[in-house]
PDB file of C-alpha atoms in Angstrom:
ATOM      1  CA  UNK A 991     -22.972 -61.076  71.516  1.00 69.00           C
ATOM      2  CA  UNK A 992     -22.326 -57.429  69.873  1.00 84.00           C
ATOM      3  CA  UNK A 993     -18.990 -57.584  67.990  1.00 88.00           C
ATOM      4  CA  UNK A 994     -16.711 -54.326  69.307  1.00 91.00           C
ATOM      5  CA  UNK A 995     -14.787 -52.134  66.919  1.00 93.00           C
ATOM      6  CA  UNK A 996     -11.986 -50.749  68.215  1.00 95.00           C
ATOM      7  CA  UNK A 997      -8.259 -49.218  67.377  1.00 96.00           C
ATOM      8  CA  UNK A 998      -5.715 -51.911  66.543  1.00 97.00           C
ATOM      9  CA  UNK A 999      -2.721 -52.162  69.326  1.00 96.00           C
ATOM     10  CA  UNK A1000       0.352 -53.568  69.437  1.00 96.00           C
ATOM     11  CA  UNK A1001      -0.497 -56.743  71.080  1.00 95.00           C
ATOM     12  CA  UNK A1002      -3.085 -57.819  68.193  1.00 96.00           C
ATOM     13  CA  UNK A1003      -0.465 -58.005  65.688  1.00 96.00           C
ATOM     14  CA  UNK A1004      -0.117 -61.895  66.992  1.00 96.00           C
ATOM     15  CA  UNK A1005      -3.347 -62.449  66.430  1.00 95.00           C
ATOM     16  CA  UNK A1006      -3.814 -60.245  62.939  1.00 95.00           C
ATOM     17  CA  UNK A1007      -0.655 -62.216  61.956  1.00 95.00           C
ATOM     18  CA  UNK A1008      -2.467 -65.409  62.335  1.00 94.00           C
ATOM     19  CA  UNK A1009      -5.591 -64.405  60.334  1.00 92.00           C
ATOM     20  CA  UNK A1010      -2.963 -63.794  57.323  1.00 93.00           C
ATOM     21  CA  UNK A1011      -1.487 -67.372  58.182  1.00 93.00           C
ATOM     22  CA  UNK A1012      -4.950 -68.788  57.658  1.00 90.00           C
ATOM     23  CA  UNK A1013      -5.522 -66.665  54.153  1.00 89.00           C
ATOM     24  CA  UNK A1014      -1.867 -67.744  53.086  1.00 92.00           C
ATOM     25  CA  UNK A1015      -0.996 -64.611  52.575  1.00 93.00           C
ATOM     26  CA  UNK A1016       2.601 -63.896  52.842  1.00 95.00           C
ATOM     27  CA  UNK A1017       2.968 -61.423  55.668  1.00 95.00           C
ATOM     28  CA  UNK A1018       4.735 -61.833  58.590  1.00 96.00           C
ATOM     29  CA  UNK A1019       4.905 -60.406  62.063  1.00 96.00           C
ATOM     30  CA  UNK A1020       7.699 -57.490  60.934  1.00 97.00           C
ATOM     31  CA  UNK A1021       5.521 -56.684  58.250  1.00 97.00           C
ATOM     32  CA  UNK A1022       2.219 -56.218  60.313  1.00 97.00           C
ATOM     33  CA  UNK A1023       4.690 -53.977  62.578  1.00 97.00           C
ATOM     34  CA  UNK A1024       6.106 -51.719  60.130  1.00 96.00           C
ATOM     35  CA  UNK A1025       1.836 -51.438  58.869  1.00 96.00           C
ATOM     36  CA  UNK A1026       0.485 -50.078  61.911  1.00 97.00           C
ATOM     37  CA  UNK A1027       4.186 -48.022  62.717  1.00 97.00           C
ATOM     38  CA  UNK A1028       2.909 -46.205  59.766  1.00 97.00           C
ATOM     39  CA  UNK A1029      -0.898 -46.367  60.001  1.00 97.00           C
ATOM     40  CA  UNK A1030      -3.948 -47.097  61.761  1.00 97.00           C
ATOM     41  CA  UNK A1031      -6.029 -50.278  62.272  1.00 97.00           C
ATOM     42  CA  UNK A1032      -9.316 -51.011  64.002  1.00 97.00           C
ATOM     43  CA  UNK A1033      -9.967 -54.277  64.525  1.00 96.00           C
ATOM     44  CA  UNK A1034     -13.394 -56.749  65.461  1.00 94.00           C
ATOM     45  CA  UNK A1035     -13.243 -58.109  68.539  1.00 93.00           C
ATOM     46  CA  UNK A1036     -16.217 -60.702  70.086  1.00 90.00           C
ATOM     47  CA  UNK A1037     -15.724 -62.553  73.611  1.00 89.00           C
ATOM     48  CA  UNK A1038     -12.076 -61.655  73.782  1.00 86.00           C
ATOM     49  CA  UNK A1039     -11.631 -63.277  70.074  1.00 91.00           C
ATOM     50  CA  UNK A1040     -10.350 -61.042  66.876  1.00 92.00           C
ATOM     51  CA  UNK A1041     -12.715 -61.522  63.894  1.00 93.00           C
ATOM     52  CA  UNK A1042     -10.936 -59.024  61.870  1.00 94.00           C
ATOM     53  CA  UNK A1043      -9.047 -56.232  61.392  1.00 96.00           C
ATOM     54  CA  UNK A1044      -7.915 -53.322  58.436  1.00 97.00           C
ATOM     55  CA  UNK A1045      -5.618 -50.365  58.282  1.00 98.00           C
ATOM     56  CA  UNK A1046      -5.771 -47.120  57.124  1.00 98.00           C
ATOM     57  CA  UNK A1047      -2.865 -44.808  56.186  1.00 98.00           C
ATOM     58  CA  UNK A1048      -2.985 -40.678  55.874  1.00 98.00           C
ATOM     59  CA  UNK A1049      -0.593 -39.865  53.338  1.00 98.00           C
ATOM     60  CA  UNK A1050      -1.059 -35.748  53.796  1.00 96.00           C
ATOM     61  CA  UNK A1051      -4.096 -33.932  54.078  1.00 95.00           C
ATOM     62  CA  UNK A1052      -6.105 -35.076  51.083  1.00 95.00           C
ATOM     63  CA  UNK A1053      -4.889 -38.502  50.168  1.00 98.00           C
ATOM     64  CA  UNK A1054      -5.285 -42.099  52.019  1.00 98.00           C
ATOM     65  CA  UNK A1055      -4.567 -45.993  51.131  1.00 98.00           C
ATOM     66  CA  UNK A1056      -6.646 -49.211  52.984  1.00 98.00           C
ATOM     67  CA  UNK A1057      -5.524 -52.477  53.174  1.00 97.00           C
ATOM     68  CA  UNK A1058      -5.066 -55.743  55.055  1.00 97.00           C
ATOM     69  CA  UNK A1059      -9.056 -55.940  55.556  1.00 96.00           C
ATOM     70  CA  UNK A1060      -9.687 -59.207  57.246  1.00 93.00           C
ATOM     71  CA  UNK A1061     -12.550 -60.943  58.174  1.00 91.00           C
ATOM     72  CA  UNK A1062     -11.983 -64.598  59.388  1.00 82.00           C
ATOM     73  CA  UNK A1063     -13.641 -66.546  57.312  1.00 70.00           C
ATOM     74  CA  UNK A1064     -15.675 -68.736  59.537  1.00 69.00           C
ATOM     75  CA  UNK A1065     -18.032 -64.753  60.344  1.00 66.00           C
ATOM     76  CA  UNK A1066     -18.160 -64.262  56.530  1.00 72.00           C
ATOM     77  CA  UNK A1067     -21.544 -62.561  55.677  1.00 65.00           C
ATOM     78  CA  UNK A1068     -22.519 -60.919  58.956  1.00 75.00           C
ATOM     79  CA  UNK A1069     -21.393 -57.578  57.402  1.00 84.00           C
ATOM     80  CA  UNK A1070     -17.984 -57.548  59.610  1.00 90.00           C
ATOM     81  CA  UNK A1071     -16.039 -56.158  56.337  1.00 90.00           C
ATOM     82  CA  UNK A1072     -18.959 -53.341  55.611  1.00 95.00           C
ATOM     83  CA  UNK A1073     -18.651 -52.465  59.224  1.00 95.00           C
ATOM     84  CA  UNK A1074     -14.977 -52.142  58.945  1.00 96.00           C
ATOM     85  CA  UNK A1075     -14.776 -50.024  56.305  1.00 97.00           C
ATOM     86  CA  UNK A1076     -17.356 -47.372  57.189  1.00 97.00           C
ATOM     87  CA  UNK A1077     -14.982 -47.239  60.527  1.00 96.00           C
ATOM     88  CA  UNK A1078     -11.985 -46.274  59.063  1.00 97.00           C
ATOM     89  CA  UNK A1079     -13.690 -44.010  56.266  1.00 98.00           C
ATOM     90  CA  UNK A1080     -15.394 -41.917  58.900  1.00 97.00           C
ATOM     91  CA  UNK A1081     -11.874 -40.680  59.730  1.00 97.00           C
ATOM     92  CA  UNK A1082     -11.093 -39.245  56.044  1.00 97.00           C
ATOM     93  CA  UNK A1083     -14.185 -38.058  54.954  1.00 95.00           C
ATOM     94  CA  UNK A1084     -12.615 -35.800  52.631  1.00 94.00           C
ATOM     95  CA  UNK A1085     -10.196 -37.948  51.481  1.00 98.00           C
ATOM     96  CA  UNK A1086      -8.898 -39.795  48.417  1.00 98.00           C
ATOM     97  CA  UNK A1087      -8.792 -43.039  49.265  1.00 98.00           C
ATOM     98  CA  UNK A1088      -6.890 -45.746  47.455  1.00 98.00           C
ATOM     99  CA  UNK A1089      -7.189 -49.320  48.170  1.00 98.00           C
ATOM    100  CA  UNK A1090      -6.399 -52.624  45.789  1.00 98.00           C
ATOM    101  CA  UNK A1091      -9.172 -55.021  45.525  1.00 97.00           C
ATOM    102  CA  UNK A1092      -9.862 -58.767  45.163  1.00 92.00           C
ATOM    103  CA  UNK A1093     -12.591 -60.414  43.159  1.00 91.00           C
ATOM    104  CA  UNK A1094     -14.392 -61.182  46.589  1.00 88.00           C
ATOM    105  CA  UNK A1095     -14.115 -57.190  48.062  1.00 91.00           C
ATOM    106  CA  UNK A1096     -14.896 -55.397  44.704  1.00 95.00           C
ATOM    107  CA  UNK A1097     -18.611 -55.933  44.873  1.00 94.00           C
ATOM    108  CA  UNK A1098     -18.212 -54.260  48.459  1.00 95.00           C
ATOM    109  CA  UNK A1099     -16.141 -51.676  47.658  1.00 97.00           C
ATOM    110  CA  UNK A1100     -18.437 -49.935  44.953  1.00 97.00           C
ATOM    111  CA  UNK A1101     -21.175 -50.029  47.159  1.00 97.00           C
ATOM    112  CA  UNK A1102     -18.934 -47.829  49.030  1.00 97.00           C
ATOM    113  CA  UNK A1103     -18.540 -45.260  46.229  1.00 97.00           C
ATOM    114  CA  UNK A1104     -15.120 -46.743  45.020  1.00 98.00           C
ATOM    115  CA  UNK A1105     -14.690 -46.933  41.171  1.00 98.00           C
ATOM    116  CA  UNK A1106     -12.128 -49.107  39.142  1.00 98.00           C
ATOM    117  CA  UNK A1107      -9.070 -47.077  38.219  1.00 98.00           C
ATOM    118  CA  UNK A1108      -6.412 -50.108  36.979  1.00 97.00           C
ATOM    119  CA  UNK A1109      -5.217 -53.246  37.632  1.00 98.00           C
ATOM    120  CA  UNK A1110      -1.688 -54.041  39.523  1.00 98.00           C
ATOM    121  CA  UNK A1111       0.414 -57.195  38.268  1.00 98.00           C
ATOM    122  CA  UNK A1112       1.893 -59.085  41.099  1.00 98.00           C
ATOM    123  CA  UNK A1113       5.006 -60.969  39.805  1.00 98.00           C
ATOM    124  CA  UNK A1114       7.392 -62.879  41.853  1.00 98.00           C
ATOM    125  CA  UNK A1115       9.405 -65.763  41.976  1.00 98.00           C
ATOM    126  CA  UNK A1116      10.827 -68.324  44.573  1.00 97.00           C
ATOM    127  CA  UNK A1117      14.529 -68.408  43.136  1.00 98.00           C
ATOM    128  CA  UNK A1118      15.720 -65.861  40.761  1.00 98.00           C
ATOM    129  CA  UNK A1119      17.515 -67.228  37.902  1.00 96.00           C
ATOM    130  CA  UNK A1120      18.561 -64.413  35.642  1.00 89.00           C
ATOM    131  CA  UNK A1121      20.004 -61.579  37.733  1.00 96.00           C
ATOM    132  CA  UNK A1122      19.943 -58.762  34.799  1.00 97.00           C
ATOM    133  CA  UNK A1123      22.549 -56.263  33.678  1.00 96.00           C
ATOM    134  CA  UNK A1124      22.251 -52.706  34.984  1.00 97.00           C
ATOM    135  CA  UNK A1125      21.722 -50.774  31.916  1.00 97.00           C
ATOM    136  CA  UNK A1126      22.547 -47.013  33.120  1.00 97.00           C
ATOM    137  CA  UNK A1127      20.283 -44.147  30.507  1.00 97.00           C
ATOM    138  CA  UNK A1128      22.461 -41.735  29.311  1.00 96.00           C
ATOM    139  CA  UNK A1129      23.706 -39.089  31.282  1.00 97.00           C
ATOM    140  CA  UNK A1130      22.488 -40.264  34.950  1.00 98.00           C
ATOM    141  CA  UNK A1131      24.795 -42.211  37.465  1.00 98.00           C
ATOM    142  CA  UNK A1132      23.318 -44.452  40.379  1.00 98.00           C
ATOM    143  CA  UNK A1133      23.611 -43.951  44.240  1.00 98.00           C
ATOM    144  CA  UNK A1134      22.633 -45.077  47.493  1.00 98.00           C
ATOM    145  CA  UNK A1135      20.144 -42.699  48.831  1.00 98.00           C
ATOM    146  CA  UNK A1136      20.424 -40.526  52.010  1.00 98.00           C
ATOM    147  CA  UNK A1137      18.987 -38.870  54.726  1.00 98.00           C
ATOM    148  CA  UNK A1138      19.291 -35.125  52.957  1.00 98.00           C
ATOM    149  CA  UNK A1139      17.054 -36.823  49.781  1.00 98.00           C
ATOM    150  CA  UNK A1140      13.947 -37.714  51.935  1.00 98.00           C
ATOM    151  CA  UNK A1141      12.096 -34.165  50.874  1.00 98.00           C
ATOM    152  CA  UNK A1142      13.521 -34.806  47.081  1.00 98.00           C
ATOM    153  CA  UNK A1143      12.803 -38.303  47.102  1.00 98.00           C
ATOM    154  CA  UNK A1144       8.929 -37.348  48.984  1.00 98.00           C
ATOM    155  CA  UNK A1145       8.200 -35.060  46.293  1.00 98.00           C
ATOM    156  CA  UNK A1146       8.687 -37.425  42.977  1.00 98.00           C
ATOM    157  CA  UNK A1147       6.633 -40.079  45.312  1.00 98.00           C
ATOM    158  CA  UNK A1148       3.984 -37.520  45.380  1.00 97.00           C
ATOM    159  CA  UNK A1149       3.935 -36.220  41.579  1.00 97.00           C
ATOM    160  CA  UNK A1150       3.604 -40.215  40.893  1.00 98.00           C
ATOM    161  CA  UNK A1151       0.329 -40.878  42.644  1.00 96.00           C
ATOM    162  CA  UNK A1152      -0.770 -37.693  44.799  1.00 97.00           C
ATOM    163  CA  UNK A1153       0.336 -39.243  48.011  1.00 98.00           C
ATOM    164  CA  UNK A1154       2.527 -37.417  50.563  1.00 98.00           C
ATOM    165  CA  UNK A1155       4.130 -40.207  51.990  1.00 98.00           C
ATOM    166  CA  UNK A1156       7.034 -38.250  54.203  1.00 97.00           C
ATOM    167  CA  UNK A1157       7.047 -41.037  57.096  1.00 97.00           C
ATOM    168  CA  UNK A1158       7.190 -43.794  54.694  1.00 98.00           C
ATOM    169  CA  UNK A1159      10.206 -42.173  52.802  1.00 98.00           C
ATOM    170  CA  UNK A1160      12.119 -41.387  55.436  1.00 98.00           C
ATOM    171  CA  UNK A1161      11.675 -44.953  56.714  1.00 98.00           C
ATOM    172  CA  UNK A1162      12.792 -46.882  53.311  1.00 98.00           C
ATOM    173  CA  UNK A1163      16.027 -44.639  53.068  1.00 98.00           C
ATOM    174  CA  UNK A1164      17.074 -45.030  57.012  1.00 98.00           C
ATOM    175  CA  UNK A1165      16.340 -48.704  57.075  1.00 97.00           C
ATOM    176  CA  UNK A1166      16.310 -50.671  53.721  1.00 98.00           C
ATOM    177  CA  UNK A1167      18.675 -50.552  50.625  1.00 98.00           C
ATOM    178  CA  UNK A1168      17.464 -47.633  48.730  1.00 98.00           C
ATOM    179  CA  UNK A1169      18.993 -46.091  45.502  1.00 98.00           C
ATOM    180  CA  UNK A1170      18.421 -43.126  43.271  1.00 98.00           C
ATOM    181  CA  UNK A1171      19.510 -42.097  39.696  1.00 98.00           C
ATOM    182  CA  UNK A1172      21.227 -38.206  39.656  1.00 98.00           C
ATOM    183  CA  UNK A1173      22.704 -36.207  36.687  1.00 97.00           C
ATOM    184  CA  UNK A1174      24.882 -33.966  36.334  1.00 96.00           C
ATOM    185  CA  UNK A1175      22.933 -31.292  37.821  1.00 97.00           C
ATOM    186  CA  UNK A1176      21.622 -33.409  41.009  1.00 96.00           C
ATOM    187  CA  UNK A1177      18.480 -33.622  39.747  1.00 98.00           C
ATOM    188  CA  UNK A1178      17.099 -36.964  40.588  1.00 98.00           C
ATOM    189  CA  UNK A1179      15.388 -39.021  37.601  1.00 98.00           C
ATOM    190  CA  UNK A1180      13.736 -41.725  39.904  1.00 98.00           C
ATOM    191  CA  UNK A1181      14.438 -44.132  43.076  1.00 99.00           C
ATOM    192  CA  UNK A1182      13.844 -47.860  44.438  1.00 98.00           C
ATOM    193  CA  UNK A1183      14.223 -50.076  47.406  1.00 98.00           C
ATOM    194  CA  UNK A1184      15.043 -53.094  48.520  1.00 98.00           C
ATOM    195  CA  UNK A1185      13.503 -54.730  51.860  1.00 98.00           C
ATOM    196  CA  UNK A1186      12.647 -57.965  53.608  1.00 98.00           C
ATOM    197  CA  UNK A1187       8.885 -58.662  53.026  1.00 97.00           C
ATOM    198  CA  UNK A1188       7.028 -61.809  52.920  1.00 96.00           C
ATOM    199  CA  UNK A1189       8.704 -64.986  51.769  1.00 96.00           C
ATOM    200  CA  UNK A1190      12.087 -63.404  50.729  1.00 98.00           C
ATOM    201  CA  UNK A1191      13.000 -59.809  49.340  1.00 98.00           C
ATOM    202  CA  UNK A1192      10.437 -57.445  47.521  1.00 98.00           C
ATOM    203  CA  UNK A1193      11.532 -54.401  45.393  1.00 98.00           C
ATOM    204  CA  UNK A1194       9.086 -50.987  45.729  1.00 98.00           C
ATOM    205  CA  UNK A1195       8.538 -48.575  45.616  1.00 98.00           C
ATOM    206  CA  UNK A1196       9.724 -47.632  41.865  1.00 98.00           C
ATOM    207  CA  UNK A1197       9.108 -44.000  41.244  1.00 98.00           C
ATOM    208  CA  UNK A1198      10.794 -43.579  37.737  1.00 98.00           C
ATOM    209  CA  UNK A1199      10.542 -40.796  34.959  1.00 97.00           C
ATOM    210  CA  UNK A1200      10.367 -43.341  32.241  1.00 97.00           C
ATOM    211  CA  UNK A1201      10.800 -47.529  31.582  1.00 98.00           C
ATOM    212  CA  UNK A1202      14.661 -47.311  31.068  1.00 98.00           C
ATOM    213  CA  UNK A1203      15.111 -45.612  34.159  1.00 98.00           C
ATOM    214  CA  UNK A1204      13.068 -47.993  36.557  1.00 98.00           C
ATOM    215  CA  UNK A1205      14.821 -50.883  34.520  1.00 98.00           C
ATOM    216  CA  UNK A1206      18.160 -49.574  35.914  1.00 98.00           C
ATOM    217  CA  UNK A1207      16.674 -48.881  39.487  1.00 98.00           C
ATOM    218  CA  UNK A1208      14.873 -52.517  39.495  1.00 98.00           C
ATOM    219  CA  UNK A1209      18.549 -54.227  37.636  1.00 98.00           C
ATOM    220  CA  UNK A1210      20.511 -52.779  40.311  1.00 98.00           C
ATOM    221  CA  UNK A1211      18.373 -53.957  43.710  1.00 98.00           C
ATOM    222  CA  UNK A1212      18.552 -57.303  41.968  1.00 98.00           C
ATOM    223  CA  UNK A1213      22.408 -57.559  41.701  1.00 98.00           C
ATOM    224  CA  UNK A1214      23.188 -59.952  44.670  1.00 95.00           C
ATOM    225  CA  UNK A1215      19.832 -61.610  44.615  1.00 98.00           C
ATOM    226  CA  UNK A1216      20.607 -64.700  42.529  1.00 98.00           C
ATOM    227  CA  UNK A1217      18.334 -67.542  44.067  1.00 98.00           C
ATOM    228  CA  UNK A1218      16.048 -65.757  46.691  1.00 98.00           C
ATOM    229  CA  UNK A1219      12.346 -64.987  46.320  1.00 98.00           C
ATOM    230  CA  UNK A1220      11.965 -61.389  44.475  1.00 98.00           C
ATOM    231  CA  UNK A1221       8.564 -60.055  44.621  1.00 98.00           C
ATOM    232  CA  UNK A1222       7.593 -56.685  42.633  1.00 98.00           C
ATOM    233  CA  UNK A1223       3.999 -55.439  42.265  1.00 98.00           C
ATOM    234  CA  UNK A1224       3.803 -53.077  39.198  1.00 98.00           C
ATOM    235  CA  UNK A1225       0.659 -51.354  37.415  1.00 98.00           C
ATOM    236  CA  UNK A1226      -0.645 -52.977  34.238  1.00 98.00           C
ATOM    237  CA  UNK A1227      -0.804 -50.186  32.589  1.00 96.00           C
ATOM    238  CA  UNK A1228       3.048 -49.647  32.784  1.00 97.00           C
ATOM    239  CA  UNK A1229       5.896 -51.545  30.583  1.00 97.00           C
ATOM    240  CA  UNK A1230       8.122 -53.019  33.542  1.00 98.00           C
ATOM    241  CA  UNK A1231       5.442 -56.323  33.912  1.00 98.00           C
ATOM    242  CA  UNK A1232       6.332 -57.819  30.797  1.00 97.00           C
ATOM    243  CA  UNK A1233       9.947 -57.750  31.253  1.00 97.00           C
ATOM    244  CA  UNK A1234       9.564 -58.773  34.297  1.00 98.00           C
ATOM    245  CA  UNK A1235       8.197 -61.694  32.719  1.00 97.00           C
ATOM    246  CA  UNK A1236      11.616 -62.460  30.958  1.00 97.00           C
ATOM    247  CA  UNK A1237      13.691 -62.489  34.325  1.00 97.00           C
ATOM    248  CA  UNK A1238      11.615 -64.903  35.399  1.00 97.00           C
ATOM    249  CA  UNK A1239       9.183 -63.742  37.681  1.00 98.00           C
ATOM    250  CA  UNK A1240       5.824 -64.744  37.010  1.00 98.00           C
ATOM    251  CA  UNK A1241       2.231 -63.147  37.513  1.00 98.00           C
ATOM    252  CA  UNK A1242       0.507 -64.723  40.255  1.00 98.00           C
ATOM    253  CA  UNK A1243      -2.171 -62.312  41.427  1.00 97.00           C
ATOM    254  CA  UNK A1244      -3.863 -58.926  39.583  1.00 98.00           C
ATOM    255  CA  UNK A1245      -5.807 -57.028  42.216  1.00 98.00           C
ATOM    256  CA  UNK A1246      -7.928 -53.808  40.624  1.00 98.00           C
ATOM    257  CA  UNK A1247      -7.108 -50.584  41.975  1.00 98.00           C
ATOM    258  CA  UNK A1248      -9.840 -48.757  43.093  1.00 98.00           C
ATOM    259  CA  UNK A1249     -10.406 -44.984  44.364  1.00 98.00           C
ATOM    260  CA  UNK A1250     -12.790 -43.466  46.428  1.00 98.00           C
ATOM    261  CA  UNK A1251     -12.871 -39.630  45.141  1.00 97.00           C
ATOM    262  CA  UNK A1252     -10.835 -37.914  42.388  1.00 96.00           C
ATOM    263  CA  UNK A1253      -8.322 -40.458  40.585  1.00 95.00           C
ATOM    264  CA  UNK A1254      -4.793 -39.375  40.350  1.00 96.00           C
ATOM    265  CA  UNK A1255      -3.676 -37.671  37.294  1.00 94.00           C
ATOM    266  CA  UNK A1256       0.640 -37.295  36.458  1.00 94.00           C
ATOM    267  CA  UNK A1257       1.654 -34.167  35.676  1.00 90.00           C
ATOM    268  CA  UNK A1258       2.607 -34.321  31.988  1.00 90.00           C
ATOM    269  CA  UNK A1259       6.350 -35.510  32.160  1.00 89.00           C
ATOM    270  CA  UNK A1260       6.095 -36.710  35.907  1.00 93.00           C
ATOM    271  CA  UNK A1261       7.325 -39.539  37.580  1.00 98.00           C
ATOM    272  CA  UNK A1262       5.480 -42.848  37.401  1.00 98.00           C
ATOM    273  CA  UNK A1263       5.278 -45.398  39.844  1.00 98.00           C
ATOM    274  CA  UNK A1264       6.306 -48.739  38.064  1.00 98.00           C
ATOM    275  CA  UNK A1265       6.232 -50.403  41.601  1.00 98.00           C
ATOM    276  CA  UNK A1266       4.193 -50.296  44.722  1.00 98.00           C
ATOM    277  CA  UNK A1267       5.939 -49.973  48.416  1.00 98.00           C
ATOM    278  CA  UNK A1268       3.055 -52.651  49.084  1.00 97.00           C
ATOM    279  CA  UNK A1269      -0.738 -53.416  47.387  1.00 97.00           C
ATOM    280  CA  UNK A1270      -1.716 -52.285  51.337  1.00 95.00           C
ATOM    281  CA  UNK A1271       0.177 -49.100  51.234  1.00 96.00           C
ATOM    282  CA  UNK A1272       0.394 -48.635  47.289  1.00 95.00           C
TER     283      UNK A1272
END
């Protein structure tokens, strides 16, 4: 029987949510929703069965992210995940695409011109312990983020990583616990949020100008959040992973970043993002 590829829909979350189940990967229905709210999937479908499924996000005209490519693991090595992939890169031919890799896709990936760019340090832990001071920089004061800061707040996401990520913005200030640092002048030295994902609570994006401010953004999500599961992913080649470290919450996964077209480069003096929104949706 010919598998079918065809666009995810609503009712094959379920069934997507149950391939994650089997991986043991943390996700859980709400999180496949809020994925495909914001994206696109295709999925593999044989005999009314799902064998797989991935999602692609358009973040502008020139920049994209894959993730949550799934193949179940009893088709493994009938080129289902190959298949996949060309699928959704057909749509952004001109693209960059961004995508985070494990040991088992990364062979896969540069056959499909993707190069190595980094490696992200996933740190969590089941029970936070030490609940860290908020250590303000000087001259900068700390607020909860509104509706009138999505095109601020859209534009330091961007100068971070290239990626115009309105929809996701606007969505992480209406619905989750977001907070910014402002001086005097109102200009805004970096924002953070705080949402339900996986086991327990996980902190991202961070979009900070430098390591003191995303320790202030990351300190003050935290406050409250003394013995739940706290779960940031941050780039390696940032400072925030080894303190991090101290608080608690250890490394238990380093997937390599990997791009598909022209890396990212931060404007001299630009904001940095010391934390992903997800390793899916970077």
């Amino acid at each position: 029987m010919t598998p079918i590829f065809r666009a995810m829909k609503a009712h094959d979350i379920e069934s997507c949510y149950a391939m994650t189940q089997q991986l043991n990967w943390p996700h859980r229905r709400e999180d496949w929703q809020q994925a495909l709210a914001l994206g696109e999937g295709v999925v593999i479908e044989e005999q009314g069965k799902l064998l797989g499924s991935a999602v692609l996000w358009r973040w502008g005209e020139r920049a994209a992210t894959i993730g949550l490519v799934i193949v179940n693991n009893q088709q493994q090595g009938r080129g289902l995940g190959k298949q996949l992939m060309l699928t959704l890169l057909e749509k952004v031919p001109d693209y960059n695409v961004r995508l985070h890799a494990t040991e088992m896709g990364k062979g896969l990936y540069e056959k499909l011109g993707f190069v190595t760019t980094g490696k992200i340090l996933q740190h969590q832990t089941r029970a936070l312990a030490a609940v860290p001071p908020v250590v303000m920089p000087a001259g900068v004061t700390l607020r909860r983020a509104q509706a009138q800061d999505v095109a601020t707040l859209t534009a330091l996401d961007q100068q971070a990583h290239g990626m115009l990520r309105s929809p996701l913005i606007a969505h992480i200030v209406s619905e989750h616990q977001t907070v910014l640092l402002e001086d005097t002048r109102g200009t805004v030295h970096g924002f953070a949020s705080l949402r339900r994902f996986g086991h327990g609570w996980a902190i991202g994006p961070v979009i900070a100008q430098d390591f003191p401010a995303a320790q202030a953004l990351v300190a003050s999500l935290m406050q409250g959040l003394r013995g739940e599961f706290v779960r940031i992913d941050t780039d390696a080649a940032l400072p925030l992973a080894g303190w991090l470290a101290t608080l608690g919450l250890a490394q238990v996964d380093n997937p390599t970043t990997m791009v598909r077209g022209t890396p990212w480069t931060v404007p001299a003096g630009g904001m940095q993002a010391f934390g992903l929104m997800t390793q899916a949706m970077a």
